[in-house]
mmCIF file with all atom_site columns, C-alpha atoms in Angstrom:
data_model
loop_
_atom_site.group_PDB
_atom_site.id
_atom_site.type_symbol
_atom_site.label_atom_id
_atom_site.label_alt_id
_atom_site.label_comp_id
_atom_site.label_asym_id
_atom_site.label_entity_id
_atom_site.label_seq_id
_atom_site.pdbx_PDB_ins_code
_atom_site.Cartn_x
_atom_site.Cartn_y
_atom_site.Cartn_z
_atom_site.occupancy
_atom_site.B_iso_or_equiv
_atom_site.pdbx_formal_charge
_atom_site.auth_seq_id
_atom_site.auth_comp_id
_atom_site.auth_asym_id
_atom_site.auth_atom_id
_atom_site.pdbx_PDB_model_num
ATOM 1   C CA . UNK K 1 1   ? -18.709 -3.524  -23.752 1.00 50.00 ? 1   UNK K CA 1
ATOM 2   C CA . UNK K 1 2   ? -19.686 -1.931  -20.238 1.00 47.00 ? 2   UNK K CA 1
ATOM 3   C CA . UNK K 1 3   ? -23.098 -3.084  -18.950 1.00 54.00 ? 3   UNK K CA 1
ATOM 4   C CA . UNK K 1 4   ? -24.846 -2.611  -15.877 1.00 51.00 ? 4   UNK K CA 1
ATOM 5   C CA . UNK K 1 5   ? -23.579 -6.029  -14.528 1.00 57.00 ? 5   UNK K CA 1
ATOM 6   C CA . UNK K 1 6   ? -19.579 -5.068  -15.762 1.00 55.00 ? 6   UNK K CA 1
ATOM 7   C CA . UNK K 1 7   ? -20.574 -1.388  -13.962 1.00 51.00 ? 7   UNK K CA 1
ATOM 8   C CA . UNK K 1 8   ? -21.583 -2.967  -10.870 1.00 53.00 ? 8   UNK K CA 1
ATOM 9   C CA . UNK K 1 9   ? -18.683 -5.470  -10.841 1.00 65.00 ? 9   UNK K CA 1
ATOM 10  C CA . UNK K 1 10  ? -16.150 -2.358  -11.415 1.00 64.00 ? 10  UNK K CA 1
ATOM 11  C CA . UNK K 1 11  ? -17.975 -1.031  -8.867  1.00 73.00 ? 11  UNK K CA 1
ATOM 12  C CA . UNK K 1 12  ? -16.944 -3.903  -6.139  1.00 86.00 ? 12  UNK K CA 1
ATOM 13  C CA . UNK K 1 13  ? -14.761 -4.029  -3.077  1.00 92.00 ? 13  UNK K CA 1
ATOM 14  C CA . UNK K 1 14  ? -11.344 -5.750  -4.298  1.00 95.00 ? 14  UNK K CA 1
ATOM 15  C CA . UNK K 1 15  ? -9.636  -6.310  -0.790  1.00 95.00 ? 15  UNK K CA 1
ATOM 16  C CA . UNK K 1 16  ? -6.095  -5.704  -1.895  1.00 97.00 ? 16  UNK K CA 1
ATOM 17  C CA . UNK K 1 17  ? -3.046  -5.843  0.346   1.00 97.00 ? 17  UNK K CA 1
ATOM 18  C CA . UNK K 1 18  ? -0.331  -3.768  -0.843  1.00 98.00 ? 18  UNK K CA 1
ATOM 19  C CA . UNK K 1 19  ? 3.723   -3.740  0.060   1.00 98.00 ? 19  UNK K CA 1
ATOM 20  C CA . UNK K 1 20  ? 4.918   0.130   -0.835  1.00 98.00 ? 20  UNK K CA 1
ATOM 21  C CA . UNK K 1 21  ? 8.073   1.865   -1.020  1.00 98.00 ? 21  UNK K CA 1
ATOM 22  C CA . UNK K 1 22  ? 8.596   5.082   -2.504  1.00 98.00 ? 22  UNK K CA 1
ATOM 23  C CA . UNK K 1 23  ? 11.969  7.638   -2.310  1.00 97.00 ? 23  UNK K CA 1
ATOM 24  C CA . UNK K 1 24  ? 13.602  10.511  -3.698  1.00 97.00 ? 24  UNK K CA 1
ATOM 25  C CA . UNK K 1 25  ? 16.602  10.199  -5.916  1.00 95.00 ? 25  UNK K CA 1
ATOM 26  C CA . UNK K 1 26  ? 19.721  12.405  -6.189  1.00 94.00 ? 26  UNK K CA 1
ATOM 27  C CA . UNK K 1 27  ? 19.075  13.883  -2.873  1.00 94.00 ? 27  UNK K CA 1
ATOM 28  C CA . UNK K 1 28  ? 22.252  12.408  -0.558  1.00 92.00 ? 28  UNK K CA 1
ATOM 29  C CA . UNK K 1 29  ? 22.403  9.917   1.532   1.00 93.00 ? 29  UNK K CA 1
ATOM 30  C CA . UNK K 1 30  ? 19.838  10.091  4.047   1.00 94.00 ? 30  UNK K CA 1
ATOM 31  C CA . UNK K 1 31  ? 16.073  9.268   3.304   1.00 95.00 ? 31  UNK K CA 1
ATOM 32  C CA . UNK K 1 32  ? 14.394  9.371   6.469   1.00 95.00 ? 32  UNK K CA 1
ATOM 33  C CA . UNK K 1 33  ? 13.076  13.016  6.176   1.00 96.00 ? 33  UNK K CA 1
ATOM 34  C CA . UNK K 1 34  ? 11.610  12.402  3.219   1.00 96.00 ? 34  UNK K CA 1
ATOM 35  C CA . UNK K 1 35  ? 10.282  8.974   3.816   1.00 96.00 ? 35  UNK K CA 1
ATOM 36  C CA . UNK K 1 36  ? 8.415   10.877  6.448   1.00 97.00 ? 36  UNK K CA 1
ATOM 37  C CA . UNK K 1 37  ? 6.492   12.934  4.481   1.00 97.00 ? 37  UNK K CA 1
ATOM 38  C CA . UNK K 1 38  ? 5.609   9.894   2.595   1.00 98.00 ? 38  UNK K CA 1
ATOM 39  C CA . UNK K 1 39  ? 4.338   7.858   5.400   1.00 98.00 ? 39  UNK K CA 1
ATOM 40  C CA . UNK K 1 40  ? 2.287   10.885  7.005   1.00 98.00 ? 40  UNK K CA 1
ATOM 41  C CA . UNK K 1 41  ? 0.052   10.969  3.889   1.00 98.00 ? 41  UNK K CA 1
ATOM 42  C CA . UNK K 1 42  ? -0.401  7.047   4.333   1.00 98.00 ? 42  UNK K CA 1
ATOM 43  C CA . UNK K 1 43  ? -0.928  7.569   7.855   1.00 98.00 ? 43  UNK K CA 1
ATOM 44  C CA . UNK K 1 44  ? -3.667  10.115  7.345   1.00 98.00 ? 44  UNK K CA 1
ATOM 45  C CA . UNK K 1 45  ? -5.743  8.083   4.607   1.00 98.00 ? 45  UNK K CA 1
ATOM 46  C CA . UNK K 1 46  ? -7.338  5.889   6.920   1.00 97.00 ? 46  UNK K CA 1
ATOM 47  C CA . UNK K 1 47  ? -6.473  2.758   5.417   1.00 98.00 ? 47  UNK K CA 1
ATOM 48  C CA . UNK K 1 48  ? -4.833  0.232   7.171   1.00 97.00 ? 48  UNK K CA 1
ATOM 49  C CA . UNK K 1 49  ? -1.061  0.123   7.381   1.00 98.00 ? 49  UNK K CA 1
ATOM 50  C CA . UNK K 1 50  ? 2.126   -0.535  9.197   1.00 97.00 ? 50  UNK K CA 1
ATOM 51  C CA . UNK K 1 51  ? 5.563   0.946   8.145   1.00 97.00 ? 51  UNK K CA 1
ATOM 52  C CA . UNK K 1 52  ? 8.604   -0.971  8.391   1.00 95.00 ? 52  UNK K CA 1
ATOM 53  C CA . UNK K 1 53  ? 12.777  -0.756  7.648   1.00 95.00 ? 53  UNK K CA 1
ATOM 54  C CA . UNK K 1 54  ? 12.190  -0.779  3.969   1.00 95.00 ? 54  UNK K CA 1
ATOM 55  C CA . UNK K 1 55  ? 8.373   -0.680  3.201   1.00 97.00 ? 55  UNK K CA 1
ATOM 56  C CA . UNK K 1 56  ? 5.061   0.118   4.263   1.00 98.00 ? 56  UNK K CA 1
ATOM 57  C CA . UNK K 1 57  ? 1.749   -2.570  4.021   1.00 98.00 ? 57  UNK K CA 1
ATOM 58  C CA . UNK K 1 58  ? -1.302  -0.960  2.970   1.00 98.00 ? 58  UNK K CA 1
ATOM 59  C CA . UNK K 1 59  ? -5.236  -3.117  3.078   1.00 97.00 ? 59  UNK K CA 1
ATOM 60  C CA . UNK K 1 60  ? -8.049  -1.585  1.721   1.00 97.00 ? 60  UNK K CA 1
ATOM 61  C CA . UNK K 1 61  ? -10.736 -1.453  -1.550  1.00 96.00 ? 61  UNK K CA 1
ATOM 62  C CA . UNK K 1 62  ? -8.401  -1.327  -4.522  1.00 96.00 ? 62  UNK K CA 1
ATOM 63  C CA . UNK K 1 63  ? -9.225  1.578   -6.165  1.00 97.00 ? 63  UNK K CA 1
ATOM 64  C CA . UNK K 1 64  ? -8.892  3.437   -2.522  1.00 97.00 ? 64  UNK K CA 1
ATOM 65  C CA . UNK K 1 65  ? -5.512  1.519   -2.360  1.00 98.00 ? 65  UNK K CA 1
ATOM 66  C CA . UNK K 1 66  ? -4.430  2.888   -5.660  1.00 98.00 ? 66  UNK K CA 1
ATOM 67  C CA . UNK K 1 67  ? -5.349  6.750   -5.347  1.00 98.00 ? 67  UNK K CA 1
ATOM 68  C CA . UNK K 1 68  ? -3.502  6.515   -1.835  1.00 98.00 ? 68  UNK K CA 1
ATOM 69  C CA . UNK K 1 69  ? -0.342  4.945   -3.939  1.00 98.00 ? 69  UNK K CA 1
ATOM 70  C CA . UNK K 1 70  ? -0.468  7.944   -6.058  1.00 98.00 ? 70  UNK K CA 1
ATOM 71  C CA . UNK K 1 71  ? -1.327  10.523  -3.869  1.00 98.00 ? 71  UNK K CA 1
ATOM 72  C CA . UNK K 1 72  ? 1.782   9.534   -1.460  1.00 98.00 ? 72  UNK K CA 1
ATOM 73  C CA . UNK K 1 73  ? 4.224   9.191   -4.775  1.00 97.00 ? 73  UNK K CA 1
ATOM 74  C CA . UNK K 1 74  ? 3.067   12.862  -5.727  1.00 97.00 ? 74  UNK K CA 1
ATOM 75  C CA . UNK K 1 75  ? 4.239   13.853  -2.385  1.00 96.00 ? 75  UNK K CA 1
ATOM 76  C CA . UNK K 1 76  ? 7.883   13.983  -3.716  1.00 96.00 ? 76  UNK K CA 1
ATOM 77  C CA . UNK K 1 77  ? 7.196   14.197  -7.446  1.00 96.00 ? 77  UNK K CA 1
ATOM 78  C CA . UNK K 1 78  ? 5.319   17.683  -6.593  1.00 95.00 ? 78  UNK K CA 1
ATOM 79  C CA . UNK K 1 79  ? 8.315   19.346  -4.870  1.00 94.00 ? 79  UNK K CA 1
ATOM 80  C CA . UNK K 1 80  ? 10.738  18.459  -7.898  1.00 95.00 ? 80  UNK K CA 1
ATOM 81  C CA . UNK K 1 81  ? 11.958  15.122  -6.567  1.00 96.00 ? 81  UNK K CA 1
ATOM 82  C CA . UNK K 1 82  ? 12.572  12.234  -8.738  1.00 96.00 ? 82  UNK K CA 1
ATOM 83  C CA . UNK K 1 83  ? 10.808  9.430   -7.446  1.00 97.00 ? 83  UNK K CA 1
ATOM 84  C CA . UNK K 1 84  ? 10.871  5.808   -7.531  1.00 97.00 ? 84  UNK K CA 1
ATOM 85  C CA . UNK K 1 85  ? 8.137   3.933   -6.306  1.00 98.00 ? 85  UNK K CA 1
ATOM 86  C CA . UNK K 1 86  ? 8.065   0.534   -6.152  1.00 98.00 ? 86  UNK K CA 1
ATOM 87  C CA . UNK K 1 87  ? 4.854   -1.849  -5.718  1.00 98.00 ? 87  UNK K CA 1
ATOM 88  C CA . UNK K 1 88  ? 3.245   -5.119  -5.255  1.00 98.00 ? 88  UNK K CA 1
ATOM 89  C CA . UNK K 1 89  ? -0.415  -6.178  -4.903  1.00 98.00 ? 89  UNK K CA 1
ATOM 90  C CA . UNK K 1 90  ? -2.201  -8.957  -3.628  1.00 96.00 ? 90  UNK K CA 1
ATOM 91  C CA . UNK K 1 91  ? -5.484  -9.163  -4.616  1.00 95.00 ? 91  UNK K CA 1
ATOM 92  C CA . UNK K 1 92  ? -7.550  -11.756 -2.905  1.00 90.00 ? 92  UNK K CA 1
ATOM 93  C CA . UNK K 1 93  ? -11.095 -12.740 -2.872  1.00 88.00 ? 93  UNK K CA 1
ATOM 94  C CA . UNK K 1 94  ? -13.424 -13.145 -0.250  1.00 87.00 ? 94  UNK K CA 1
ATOM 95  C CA . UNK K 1 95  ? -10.328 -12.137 2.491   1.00 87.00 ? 95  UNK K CA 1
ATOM 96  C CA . UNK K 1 96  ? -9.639  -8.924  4.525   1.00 90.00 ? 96  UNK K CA 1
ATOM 97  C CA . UNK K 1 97  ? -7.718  -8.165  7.416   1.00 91.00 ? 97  UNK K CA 1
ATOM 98  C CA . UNK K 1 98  ? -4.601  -10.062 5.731   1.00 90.00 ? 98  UNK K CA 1
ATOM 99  C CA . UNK K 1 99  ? -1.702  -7.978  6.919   1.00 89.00 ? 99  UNK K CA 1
ATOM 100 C CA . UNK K 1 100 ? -2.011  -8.844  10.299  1.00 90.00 ? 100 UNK K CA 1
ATOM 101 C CA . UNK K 1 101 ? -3.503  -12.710 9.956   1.00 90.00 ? 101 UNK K CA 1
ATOM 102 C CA . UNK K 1 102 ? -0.557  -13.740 7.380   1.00 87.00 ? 102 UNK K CA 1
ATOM 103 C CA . UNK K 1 103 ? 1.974   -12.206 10.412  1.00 89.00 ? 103 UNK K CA 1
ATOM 104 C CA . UNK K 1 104 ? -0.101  -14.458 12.921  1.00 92.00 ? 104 UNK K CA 1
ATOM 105 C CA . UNK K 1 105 ? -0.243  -17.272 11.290  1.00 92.00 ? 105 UNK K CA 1
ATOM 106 C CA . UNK K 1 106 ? 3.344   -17.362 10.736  1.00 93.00 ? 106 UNK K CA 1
ATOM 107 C CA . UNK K 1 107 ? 3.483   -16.618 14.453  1.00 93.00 ? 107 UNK K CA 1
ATOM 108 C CA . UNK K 1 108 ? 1.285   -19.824 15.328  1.00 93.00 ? 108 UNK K CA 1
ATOM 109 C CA . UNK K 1 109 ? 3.195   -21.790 13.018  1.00 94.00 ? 109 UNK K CA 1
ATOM 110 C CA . UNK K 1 110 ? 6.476   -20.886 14.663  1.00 94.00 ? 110 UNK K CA 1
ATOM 111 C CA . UNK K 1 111 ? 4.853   -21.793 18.318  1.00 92.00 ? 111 UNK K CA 1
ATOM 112 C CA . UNK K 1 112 ? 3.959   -24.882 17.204  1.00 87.00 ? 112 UNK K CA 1
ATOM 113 C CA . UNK K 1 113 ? 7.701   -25.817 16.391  1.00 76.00 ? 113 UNK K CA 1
#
């Protein structure tokens, strides 16, 4: 049953830290151009991220991480392409800023050694 207390809680900021890859299928061998168009919608949401090799990490309010998820898939999807997309989420109260402390704390942990 939705109340105003399960409103307000859907209503929250979920920091969520997100590892995305999405690409065409059936379109040869080479990605890159179309990878591109991917990552310049995720570039242009505002929301945190860094691309790499084989995936791009995304931090922001859930819902915000979700409609940029699906707004980047349709990039493909709405010129005929068929798309895989492939995600994982980590969902994590009371943090932010994640996808660069995890990398430096790996960092200070491998100074240390």
């Amino acid at each position: 049953m939705l109340t105003r207390e399960t409103l307000n809680e859907a209503n929250r900021y979920v920091n969520t830290l997100a590892q995305l890859t999405i690409w065409p299928t059936g379109v040869g061998e080479e990605l890159s151009e179309y990878v591109a168009e991917v990552i310049r919608v995720i570039r242009q949401s505002g929301l945190d991220n860094s691309t790499h090799a084989m995936s791009t990490d995304i931090e922001g309010d859930y819902d915000d991480v979700l409609d940029l998820v699906k707004r980047a898939a349709f990039v493909l999807y709405d010129h005929g392409y068929r798309t895989q997309v492939s995600l994982q989420l980590d969902m994590r109260p009371g943090f932010s800023g994640q996808m660069r402390h995890k990398v430096e704390l790996v960092d200070e942990i491998l100074n240390e050694r």
